[in-house]
């Protein structure tokens, strides 16, 4: 980046990844449910797609649930991670609050350039679909992608949004919904 380029003119990319398919072992609390064998495979496919189509993730916010932690591990994404209990059983507003705090949360982890360009959130339904649709600006977003997300946001699905807003100013309607992929 040249010294005359304003960093606020750059796009920031937000990846919303729903955890991979989980198992339902008897006697295990919901928070502690692990991935099913299918989920292990699909999480790896999600990571492959992210690397091939988006690039290197700079930072990750991840629910503390076992299935989200295992999904992140299986993606192979190597970025600083902050595990956030509030993302488990949350709302879009809570996740936006967490995103608004990423610059301070990851300040020591994002390198000398100080830019956190690609952020991934690993979470749960129905929050991931609601968050994607509510962050999306209706005028600039891909309508077909929005319709697909409205129909279903299955396990291992990834919504890709981009914005010129700094992370601490990300708000409803301030991003462009550009892609949706189901890792299968």
mmCIF file of C-alpha atoms in Angstrom:
data_model
loop_
_atom_site.group_PDB
_atom_site.id
_atom_site.type_symbol
_atom_site.label_atom_id
_atom_site.label_comp_id
_atom_site.label_asym_id
_atom_site.label_seq_id
_atom_site.Cartn_x
_atom_site.Cartn_y
_atom_site.Cartn_z
ATOM 1 C CA UNK A 1 0.000 0.000 0.000
ATOM 2 C CA UNK A 2 1.380 3.408 -0.927
ATOM 3 C CA UNK A 3 1.641 6.070 1.784
ATOM 4 C CA UNK A 4 -1.063 8.126 0.022
ATOM 5 C CA UNK A 5 -3.615 5.320 0.087
ATOM 6 C CA UNK A 6 -6.244 5.718 2.771
ATOM 7 C CA UNK A 7 -6.692 2.340 4.507
ATOM 8 C CA UNK A 8 -10.398 3.109 4.938
ATOM 9 C CA UNK A 9 -10.780 2.864 1.128
ATOM 10 C CA UNK A 10 -9.837 -0.827 1.200
ATOM 11 C CA UNK A 11 -12.376 -3.553 1.361
ATOM 12 C CA UNK A 12 -12.596 -5.674 4.450
ATOM 13 C CA UNK A 13 -13.913 -9.194 4.027
ATOM 14 C CA UNK A 14 -16.115 -10.912 6.582
ATOM 15 C CA UNK A 15 -16.571 -14.680 6.412
ATOM 16 C CA UNK A 16 -19.478 -16.164 8.337
ATOM 17 C CA UNK A 17 -18.925 -19.903 8.702
ATOM 18 C CA UNK A 18 -21.552 -22.134 10.241
ATOM 19 C CA UNK A 19 -19.988 -25.052 12.090
ATOM 20 C CA UNK A 20 -19.739 -28.360 10.242
ATOM 21 C CA UNK A 21 -22.159 -31.261 10.788
ATOM 22 C CA UNK A 22 -22.135 -32.275 14.430
ATOM 23 C CA UNK A 23 -22.792 -35.564 16.124
ATOM 24 C CA UNK A 24 -25.443 -36.204 18.792
ATOM 25 C CA UNK A 25 -23.843 -38.584 21.294
ATOM 26 C CA UNK A 26 -26.059 -39.676 24.160
ATOM 27 C CA UNK A 27 -25.514 -37.854 27.440
ATOM 28 C CA UNK A 28 -23.459 -35.004 25.949
ATOM 29 C CA UNK A 29 -24.601 -31.415 26.516
ATOM 30 C CA UNK A 30 -25.293 -29.351 23.374
ATOM 31 C CA UNK A 31 -22.263 -27.095 23.978
ATOM 32 C CA UNK A 32 -19.981 -30.163 24.058
ATOM 33 C CA UNK A 33 -21.231 -31.975 20.945
ATOM 34 C CA UNK A 34 -18.355 -32.951 18.617
ATOM 35 C CA UNK A 35 -18.273 -33.065 14.841
ATOM 36 C CA UNK A 36 -19.701 -36.065 13.037
ATOM 37 C CA UNK A 37 -17.390 -37.842 10.552
ATOM 38 C CA UNK A 38 -19.165 -35.987 7.719
ATOM 39 C CA UNK A 39 -18.477 -32.712 9.531
ATOM 40 C CA UNK A 40 -14.770 -33.459 9.814
ATOM 41 C CA UNK A 41 -14.593 -33.916 6.026
ATOM 42 C CA UNK A 42 -16.757 -30.874 5.237
ATOM 43 C CA UNK A 43 -14.824 -28.543 7.547
ATOM 44 C CA UNK A 44 -11.637 -29.402 5.640
ATOM 45 C CA UNK A 45 -13.449 -28.661 2.357
ATOM 46 C CA UNK A 46 -14.591 -25.301 3.761
ATOM 47 C CA UNK A 47 -10.983 -24.416 4.577
ATOM 48 C CA UNK A 48 -9.858 -25.416 1.078
ATOM 49 C CA UNK A 49 -12.547 -23.197 -0.457
ATOM 50 C CA UNK A 50 -11.618 -20.231 1.739
ATOM 51 C CA UNK A 51 -7.927 -20.471 0.816
ATOM 52 C CA UNK A 52 -8.702 -20.848 -2.906
ATOM 53 C CA UNK A 53 -11.379 -18.141 -3.147
ATOM 54 C CA UNK A 54 -10.776 -15.609 -0.392
ATOM 55 C CA UNK A 55 -7.177 -15.930 0.778
ATOM 56 C CA UNK A 56 -5.472 -15.969 4.139
ATOM 57 C CA UNK A 57 -7.691 -15.116 7.078
ATOM 58 C CA UNK A 58 -6.197 -12.477 9.402
ATOM 59 C CA UNK A 59 -8.228 -13.232 12.540
ATOM 60 C CA UNK A 60 -11.043 -15.472 13.786
ATOM 61 C CA UNK A 61 -13.857 -15.052 16.289
ATOM 62 C CA UNK A 62 -15.150 -18.489 17.241
ATOM 63 C CA UNK A 63 -17.905 -19.744 19.493
ATOM 64 C CA UNK A 64 -16.684 -21.768 22.458
ATOM 65 C CA UNK A 65 -18.844 -24.780 21.516
ATOM 66 C CA UNK A 66 -16.907 -27.966 20.774
ATOM 67 C CA UNK A 67 -18.306 -28.271 17.231
ATOM 68 C CA UNK A 68 -17.235 -24.743 16.262
ATOM 69 C CA UNK A 69 -13.760 -25.217 17.733
ATOM 70 C CA UNK A 70 -13.363 -28.509 15.874
ATOM 71 C CA UNK A 71 -14.681 -26.938 12.665
ATOM 72 C CA UNK A 72 -12.095 -24.183 12.892
ATOM 73 C CA UNK A 73 -9.322 -26.690 13.596
ATOM 74 C CA UNK A 74 -10.319 -28.854 10.604
ATOM 75 C CA UNK A 75 -10.435 -25.890 8.200
ATOM 76 C CA UNK A 76 -6.693 -25.520 8.570
ATOM 77 C CA UNK A 77 -7.081 -21.741 8.902
ATOM 78 C CA UNK A 78 -3.996 -20.475 10.697
ATOM 79 C CA UNK A 79 -4.847 -17.104 12.179
ATOM 80 C CA UNK A 80 -5.090 -15.611 15.659
ATOM 81 C CA UNK A 81 -8.307 -16.801 17.322
ATOM 82 C CA UNK A 82 -10.446 -15.355 20.062
ATOM 83 C CA UNK A 83 -12.963 -17.838 21.481
ATOM 84 C CA UNK A 84 -16.103 -15.954 22.468
ATOM 85 C CA UNK A 85 -18.666 -17.573 24.744
ATOM 86 C CA UNK A 86 -21.221 -14.916 23.729
ATOM 87 C CA UNK A 87 -21.286 -16.262 20.136
ATOM 88 C CA UNK A 88 -22.819 -19.507 21.403
ATOM 89 C CA UNK A 89 -26.578 -18.912 21.797
ATOM 90 C CA UNK A 90 -26.219 -15.319 20.629
ATOM 91 C CA UNK A 91 -28.008 -12.836 18.401
ATOM 92 C CA UNK A 92 -26.813 -10.878 15.369
ATOM 93 C CA UNK A 93 -26.409 -7.805 17.600
ATOM 94 C CA UNK A 94 -24.065 -9.633 19.956
ATOM 95 C CA UNK A 95 -21.923 -10.875 17.069
ATOM 96 C CA UNK A 96 -21.790 -7.361 15.588
ATOM 97 C CA UNK A 97 -20.652 -6.065 18.998
ATOM 98 C CA UNK A 98 -17.858 -8.658 18.981
ATOM 99 C CA UNK A 99 -16.846 -7.730 15.417
ATOM 100 C CA UNK A 100 -16.791 -4.038 16.401
ATOM 101 C CA UNK A 101 -14.115 -4.877 19.002
ATOM 102 C CA UNK A 102 -11.726 -6.890 16.785
ATOM 103 C CA UNK A 103 -9.129 -4.190 16.188
ATOM 104 C CA UNK A 104 -8.441 -3.837 19.902
ATOM 105 C CA UNK A 105 -8.806 -7.557 20.561
ATOM 106 C CA UNK A 106 -6.281 -8.561 17.871
ATOM 107 C CA UNK A 107 -4.029 -5.466 17.958
ATOM 108 C CA UNK A 108 -0.939 -7.453 18.934
ATOM 109 C CA UNK A 109 -1.644 -10.287 16.492
ATOM 110 C CA UNK A 110 -2.185 -8.674 13.103
ATOM 111 C CA UNK A 111 1.387 -7.698 12.320
ATOM 112 C CA UNK A 112 3.144 -4.456 11.638
ATOM 113 C CA UNK A 113 0.800 -3.325 8.871
ATOM 114 C CA UNK A 114 -1.984 -2.939 11.419
ATOM 115 C CA UNK A 115 -4.705 -3.971 8.977
ATOM 116 C CA UNK A 116 -7.169 -6.733 9.655
ATOM 117 C CA UNK A 117 -8.543 -7.266 6.147
ATOM 118 C CA UNK A 118 -10.154 -10.717 6.414
ATOM 119 C CA UNK A 119 -12.105 -11.695 9.509
ATOM 120 C CA UNK A 120 -13.868 -15.022 9.977
ATOM 121 C CA UNK A 121 -16.634 -15.736 12.481
ATOM 122 C CA UNK A 122 -17.408 -19.384 13.250
ATOM 123 C CA UNK A 123 -20.853 -19.755 14.747
ATOM 124 C CA UNK A 124 -24.306 -21.257 14.717
ATOM 125 C CA UNK A 125 -27.717 -21.039 13.107
ATOM 126 C CA UNK A 126 -29.992 -19.166 13.075
ATOM 127 C CA UNK A 127 -27.540 -16.358 13.835
ATOM 128 C CA UNK A 128 -25.198 -16.815 10.846
ATOM 129 C CA UNK A 129 -27.960 -16.463 8.234
ATOM 130 C CA UNK A 130 -29.686 -13.632 10.077
ATOM 131 C CA UNK A 131 -26.387 -11.791 10.506
ATOM 132 C CA UNK A 132 -25.467 -12.178 6.817
ATOM 133 C CA UNK A 133 -28.843 -10.941 5.641
ATOM 134 C CA UNK A 134 -29.005 -8.053 8.111
ATOM 135 C CA UNK A 135 -25.482 -6.816 7.402
ATOM 136 C CA UNK A 136 -26.182 -6.920 3.660
ATOM 137 C CA UNK A 137 -27.012 -3.679 1.926
ATOM 138 C CA UNK A 138 -30.005 -4.441 -0.300
ATOM 139 C CA UNK A 139 -28.823 -2.095 -3.078
ATOM 140 C CA UNK A 140 -25.303 -3.472 -3.475
ATOM 141 C CA UNK A 141 -25.642 -7.122 -2.431
ATOM 142 C CA UNK A 142 -26.108 -10.122 -4.697
ATOM 143 C CA UNK A 143 -29.850 -10.825 -4.552
ATOM 144 C CA UNK A 144 -29.495 -14.451 -5.662
ATOM 145 C CA UNK A 145 -27.039 -15.085 -2.826
ATOM 146 C CA UNK A 146 -29.420 -13.479 -0.339
ATOM 147 C CA UNK A 147 -32.256 -15.706 -1.565
ATOM 148 C CA UNK A 148 -30.097 -18.810 -1.196
ATOM 149 C CA UNK A 149 -29.182 -17.862 2.370
ATOM 150 C CA UNK A 150 -32.837 -17.102 3.144
ATOM 151 C CA UNK A 151 -33.796 -20.601 1.979
ATOM 152 C CA UNK A 152 -31.185 -22.442 4.042
ATOM 153 C CA UNK A 153 -27.797 -21.879 5.692
ATOM 154 C CA UNK A 154 -26.662 -25.494 6.151
ATOM 155 C CA UNK A 155 -23.720 -26.799 8.142
ATOM 156 C CA UNK A 156 -20.315 -25.916 6.652
ATOM 157 C CA UNK A 157 -21.816 -23.004 4.707
ATOM 158 C CA UNK A 158 -19.849 -19.790 4.273
ATOM 159 C CA UNK A 159 -21.297 -16.340 3.594
ATOM 160 C CA UNK A 160 -18.849 -13.784 2.217
ATOM 161 C CA UNK A 161 -19.459 -10.096 2.806
ATOM 162 C CA UNK A 162 -17.257 -7.108 2.130
ATOM 163 C CA UNK A 163 -17.293 -3.595 3.420
ATOM 164 C CA UNK A 164 -15.282 -0.392 3.341
ATOM 165 C CA UNK A 165 -16.383 0.366 6.900
ATOM 166 C CA UNK A 166 -13.782 -0.038 9.656
ATOM 167 C CA UNK A 167 -14.616 -3.053 11.827
ATOM 168 C CA UNK A 168 -15.620 -0.832 14.734
ATOM 169 C CA UNK A 169 -18.251 0.830 12.526
ATOM 170 C CA UNK A 170 -19.740 -2.273 10.910
ATOM 171 C CA UNK A 171 -23.518 -2.037 11.293
ATOM 172 C CA UNK A 172 -26.726 -3.338 9.795
ATOM 173 C CA UNK A 173 -26.865 -2.691 6.058
ATOM 174 C CA UNK A 174 -23.205 -1.653 5.811
ATOM 175 C CA UNK A 175 -21.794 -4.604 3.866
ATOM 176 C CA UNK A 176 -22.131 -6.150 0.438
ATOM 177 C CA UNK A 177 -23.136 -9.809 0.359
ATOM 178 C CA UNK A 178 -20.989 -11.215 -2.450
ATOM 179 C CA UNK A 179 -20.897 -15.011 -2.203
ATOM 180 C CA UNK A 180 -22.263 -18.087 -0.478
ATOM 181 C CA UNK A 181 -20.681 -21.520 -0.553
ATOM 182 C CA UNK A 182 -21.731 -24.835 0.940
ATOM 183 C CA UNK A 183 -18.698 -27.036 1.516
ATOM 184 C CA UNK A 184 -19.700 -30.530 0.405
#
